[in-house]
Tab-separated table of C-alpha atoms in Angstrom:
chain	number	residue	atom	x	y	z
A	27	ASP	CA	52.974	-28.212	32.948
A	28	ALA	CA	52.544	-24.821	34.559
A	29	GLY	CA	51.417	-22.019	32.305
A	30	VAL	CA	52.589	-18.441	32.278
A	31	THR	CA	52.401	-16.947	35.753
A	32	GLN	CA	52.185	-13.292	36.687
A	33	SER	CA	52.381	-11.422	39.946
A	34	PRO	CA	50.768	-9.671	41.589
A	35	THR	CA	47.195	-10.381	40.508
A	36	HIS	CA	45.909	-6.962	41.447
A	37	LEU	CA	47.634	-3.730	42.339
A	38	ILE	CA	46.485	-0.277	43.379
A	39	LYS	CA	48.901	2.629	43.039
A	40	THR	CA	48.758	6.398	43.271
A	41	ARG	CA	49.608	8.798	40.459
A	42	GLY	CA	53.330	9.453	40.263
A	43	GLN	CA	54.340	6.180	41.875
A	44	HIS	CA	56.393	3.402	40.324
A	45	VAL	CA	55.262	-0.173	39.740
A	46	THR	CA	56.991	-3.465	38.909
A	47	LEU	CA	55.089	-6.376	37.397
A	48	ARG	CA	56.552	-9.850	37.140
A	49	CYS	CA	56.153	-12.718	34.713
A	50	SER	CA	57.421	-16.300	34.605
A	51	PRO	CA	57.195	-17.989	31.201
A	52	ILE	CA	56.260	-21.552	30.452
A	53	SER	CA	59.194	-23.849	31.088
A	54	GLY	CA	61.374	-24.012	27.992
A	55	HIS	CA	60.080	-20.761	26.545
A	56	LYS	CA	62.753	-18.156	25.909
A	57	SER	CA	60.660	-15.256	24.681
A	58	VAL	CA	58.442	-12.987	26.765
A	59	SER	CA	56.149	-10.257	25.475
A	60	TRP	CA	54.168	-7.646	27.390
A	61	TYR	CA	50.796	-6.203	26.436
A	62	GLN	CA	48.526	-3.544	27.927
A	63	GLN	CA	44.781	-4.068	27.745
A	64	VAL	CA	42.592	-1.121	28.583
A	65	LEU	CA	38.992	-1.947	29.443
A	66	GLY	CA	36.921	-2.630	26.349
A	67	GLN	CA	39.897	-2.766	23.992
A	68	GLY	CA	42.198	-5.398	22.574
A	69	PRO	CA	45.688	-5.825	24.035
A	70	GLN	CA	48.368	-3.398	22.841
A	71	PHE	CA	51.954	-4.589	22.363
A	72	ILE	CA	54.522	-3.024	24.705
A	73	PHE	CA	57.724	-5.094	24.514
A	74	GLN	CA	59.203	-8.382	23.435
A	75	TYR	CA	62.311	-9.882	25.006
A	76	TYR	CA	64.185	-12.860	23.669
A	77	GLU	CA	67.377	-14.286	25.124
A	78	LYS	CA	67.486	-11.358	27.551
A	79	GLU	CA	67.526	-8.717	24.834
A	80	GLU	CA	64.786	-6.327	23.760
A	81	ARG	CA	63.646	-7.429	20.328
A	82	GLY	CA	60.624	-5.256	19.818
A	83	ARG	CA	58.977	-2.205	21.309
A	84	GLY	CA	55.499	-0.793	20.854
A	85	ASN	CA	54.364	2.809	20.878
A	86	PHE	CA	54.690	3.444	24.608
A	87	PRO	CA	56.533	6.270	26.407
A	88	ASP	CA	59.943	5.843	28.036
A	89	ARG	CA	58.214	5.558	31.393
A	90	PHE	CA	57.723	1.926	30.421
A	91	SER	CA	60.745	-0.350	30.628
A	92	ALA	CA	61.357	-4.055	30.986
A	93	ARG	CA	64.045	-6.633	31.340
A	94	GLN	CA	64.491	-10.367	31.096
A	95	PHE	CA	66.546	-12.424	33.498
A	96	PRO	CA	68.821	-15.435	32.853
A	97	ASN	CA	65.985	-17.784	33.856
A	98	TYR	CA	63.827	-16.060	31.180
A	99	SER	CA	61.460	-14.488	33.675
A	100	SER	CA	60.712	-10.842	33.083
A	101	GLU	CA	59.793	-7.605	34.810
A	102	LEU	CA	57.816	-4.686	33.450
A	103	ASN	CA	58.448	-1.357	35.138
A	104	VAL	CA	56.317	1.744	34.845
A	105	ASN	CA	57.473	5.045	36.316
A	106	ALA	CA	55.507	8.193	37.117
A	107	LEU	CA	52.172	6.436	36.901
A	108	LEU	CA	49.267	8.207	35.236
A	109	LEU	CA	45.567	7.506	35.589
A	110	GLY	CA	45.616	6.278	31.996
A	111	ASP	CA	48.027	3.492	32.934
A	112	SER	CA	45.161	1.698	34.658
A	113	ALA	CA	44.776	-1.517	32.688
A	114	LEU	CA	45.249	-5.270	32.608
A	115	TYR	CA	48.896	-6.033	31.882
A	116	LEU	CA	49.368	-9.326	30.104
A	117	CYS	CA	52.522	-11.323	29.701
A	118	ALA	CA	52.903	-13.887	26.935
A	119	SER	CA	55.622	-16.440	26.398
A	120	SER	CA	56.702	-18.381	23.340
A	121	GLN	CA	59.406	-20.926	22.657
A	122	ASP	CA	61.228	-18.551	20.364
A	123	ARG	CA	60.501	-15.439	18.371
A	124	ARG	CA	58.343	-17.364	15.901
A	125	GLY	CA	56.221	-19.493	18.171
A	126	GLU	CA	52.655	-19.110	19.300
A	127	GLN	CA	52.296	-16.758	22.234
A	128	TYR	CA	50.648	-18.143	25.351
A	129	PHE	CA	49.272	-15.596	27.789
A	130	GLY	CA	49.232	-15.426	31.552
A	131	PRO	CA	46.262	-14.344	33.693
A	132	GLY	CA	47.435	-10.756	33.810
A	133	THR	CA	47.993	-8.134	36.489
A	134	ARG	CA	45.208	-5.636	36.948
A	135	LEU	CA	46.695	-2.250	37.773
A	136	THR	CA	44.537	0.545	39.105
A	137	VAL	CA	46.031	4.024	39.392
A	138	THR	CA	44.150	6.468	41.623
B	11	ALA	CA	50.386	-0.438	9.075
B	12	GLN	CA	48.601	-3.461	10.401
B	13	LYS	CA	44.968	-3.291	11.379
B	14	VAL	CA	42.388	-5.810	12.556
B	15	THR	CA	38.679	-5.042	12.495
B	16	GLN	CA	36.068	-6.999	14.368
B	17	ALA	CA	32.890	-5.233	13.390
B	18	GLN	CA	30.663	-7.189	15.766
B	19	THR	CA	30.979	-5.665	19.215
B	20	GLU	CA	28.513	-8.022	20.875
B	21	ILE	CA	26.639	-11.142	19.789
B	22	SER	CA	23.986	-12.956	21.777
B	23	VAL	CA	22.751	-16.413	20.840
B	24	VAL	CA	20.769	-19.219	22.391
B	25	GLU	CA	22.546	-22.443	23.236
B	26	LYS	CA	22.954	-24.873	20.309
B	27	GLU	CA	22.837	-22.106	17.726
B	28	ASP	CA	25.752	-21.724	15.331
B	29	VAL	CA	27.564	-18.389	15.457
B	30	THR	CA	30.191	-16.789	13.225
B	31	LEU	CA	32.600	-14.134	14.430
B	32	ASP	CA	33.963	-11.891	11.695
B	33	CYS	CA	37.531	-10.661	11.346
B	34	VAL	CA	38.943	-8.451	8.595
B	35	TYR	CA	42.591	-7.503	8.523
B	36	GLU	CA	44.908	-5.088	6.721
B	37	THR	CA	48.589	-5.583	6.091
B	38	ARG	CA	51.097	-4.679	3.423
B	39	ASP	CA	53.187	-7.770	4.048
B	40	THR	CA	52.894	-10.993	2.117
B	41	THR	CA	53.999	-13.117	5.069
B	42	TYR	CA	51.972	-12.922	8.224
B	43	TYR	CA	50.123	-14.953	10.829
B	44	LEU	CA	46.515	-14.748	11.924
B	45	PHE	CA	45.273	-15.786	15.344
B	46	TRP	CA	42.145	-16.205	17.395
B	47	TYR	CA	42.167	-15.926	21.183
B	48	LYS	CA	39.379	-16.423	23.720
B	49	GLN	CA	39.210	-14.253	26.837
B	50	PRO	CA	36.813	-15.545	29.507
B	51	PRO	CA	35.807	-13.317	32.435
B	52	SER	CA	38.905	-14.470	34.330
B	53	GLY	CA	40.943	-12.346	31.920
B	54	GLU	CA	43.461	-14.873	30.641
B	55	LEU	CA	43.791	-15.004	26.862
B	56	VAL	CA	43.436	-18.562	25.616
B	57	PHE	CA	45.146	-19.419	22.334
B	58	LEU	CA	42.788	-21.053	19.823
B	59	ILE	CA	44.519	-21.090	16.452
B	60	ARG	CA	47.356	-19.689	14.347
B	61	ARG	CA	47.366	-19.688	10.551
B	62	ASN	CA	50.083	-18.473	8.257
B	63	SER	CA	49.391	-16.416	5.168
B	64	PHE	CA	50.374	-19.214	2.803
B	65	ASP	CA	47.901	-21.712	4.149
B	66	GLU	CA	44.349	-20.901	3.117
B	67	GLN	CA	42.935	-24.288	4.017
B	68	ASN	CA	39.992	-24.084	6.339
B	69	GLU	CA	40.428	-25.776	9.666
B	70	ILE	CA	38.051	-27.589	11.955
B	71	SER	CA	38.675	-28.486	15.571
B	72	GLY	CA	35.681	-30.027	17.263
B	73	ARG	CA	32.914	-27.433	17.306
B	74	TYR	CA	35.278	-24.716	16.105
B	75	SER	CA	36.060	-23.927	12.479
B	76	TRP	CA	37.966	-21.169	10.766
B	77	ASN	CA	37.562	-19.768	7.263
B	78	PHE	CA	40.588	-17.912	5.882
B	79	GLN	CA	40.033	-15.994	2.644
B	80	LYS	CA	42.963	-13.977	1.416
B	81	SER	CA	40.939	-12.454	-1.410
B	82	THR	CA	38.736	-10.656	1.101
B	83	SER	CA	41.356	-10.367	3.887
B	84	SER	CA	39.083	-12.205	6.250
B	85	PHE	CA	39.632	-14.865	8.889
B	86	ASN	CA	36.239	-15.781	10.306
B	87	PHE	CA	35.556	-18.078	13.230
B	88	THR	CA	32.478	-20.278	13.549
B	89	ILE	CA	31.273	-22.075	16.648
B	90	THR	CA	28.842	-24.859	15.899
B	91	ALA	CA	26.190	-25.841	18.429
B	92	SER	CA	27.254	-23.133	20.866
B	93	GLN	CA	27.352	-23.800	24.605
B	94	VAL	CA	27.117	-21.522	27.623
B	95	VAL	CA	30.817	-22.155	28.306
B	96	ASP	CA	31.621	-20.483	24.990
B	97	SER	CA	30.588	-17.133	26.469
B	98	ALA	CA	33.661	-14.914	26.357
B	99	VAL	CA	35.331	-12.119	24.450
B	100	TYR	CA	36.989	-13.384	21.285
B	101	PHE	CA	39.926	-11.575	19.735
B	102	CYS	CA	41.328	-11.843	16.262
B	103	ALA	CA	44.983	-10.869	15.905
B	104	LEU	CA	47.589	-10.397	13.191
B	105	SER	CA	51.347	-10.494	13.244
B	106	GLU	CA	53.756	-9.747	10.465
B	107	VAL	CA	56.885	-11.811	10.041
B	108	ASN	CA	59.927	-9.629	9.858
B	109	SER	CA	63.137	-10.397	8.043
B	110	GLY	CA	64.447	-12.269	11.062
B	111	GLY	CA	61.497	-14.631	11.010
B	112	SER	CA	60.002	-13.197	14.148
B	113	ASN	CA	56.309	-12.653	14.637
B	114	TYR	CA	56.721	-10.892	17.919
B	115	LYS	CA	54.113	-8.175	17.687
B	116	LEU	CA	50.472	-9.156	17.772
B	117	THR	CA	47.985	-6.544	16.606
B	118	PHE	CA	44.572	-7.280	18.079
B	119	GLY	CA	41.084	-6.292	17.073
B	120	LYS	CA	38.768	-4.780	19.667
B	121	GLY	CA	37.112	-8.111	20.323
B	122	THR	CA	33.617	-9.542	20.087
B	123	LEU	CA	31.686	-10.308	23.246
B	124	LEU	CA	29.796	-13.548	22.727
B	125	THR	CA	27.011	-14.399	25.137
B	126	VAL	CA	25.438	-17.826	24.871
B	127	ASN	CA	22.171	-18.027	26.761
B	128	PRO	CA	20.750	-21.317	28.041
């Protein structure tokens, strides 16, 4: 079975621009979570979506938003990019809100 | 607030040595889950284990074993007879279970970089 997939793999943006990252969960998984991993640190929780509704939000500014589609795939949007947004963005899926979270390969975002 | 501490930033061993990665956690909840993930250079986090707070039995899976001690708030991970392929960053994580039964938010430690030399 295919694992969690994310696109694009790498992305370079300029300060002030907007970016959209995409995630497809494992087949049958209904929950998607997003994490930001800055170099040398552990991942930080951004959002969880379950059944197309936001179920949890981490300590991130309103520039970060997300949504989940009827097929359970998800998008993470970041507006007005800052240099500090440069990180590996990880998507994780789980069968439901209680299941183990399985991570995708991530999208590496560089803001210049 | 939840917190996970992995005091060992980097560990270097020679192949076939045993190595233990330490994890200490803080939480005010009585119901929670503990996890270990492996992150190879490719970047993808690989799920290794999940334990709930009511199950303090140690677990062994091949060369991997985990020691959960509630009394010391520790969840340590041991690799026996390490191999070069074990080289990676290892993360310990904690999630609390809210009233709805969800464990959506993982709180990670800063990770331990394990290098296994041939």
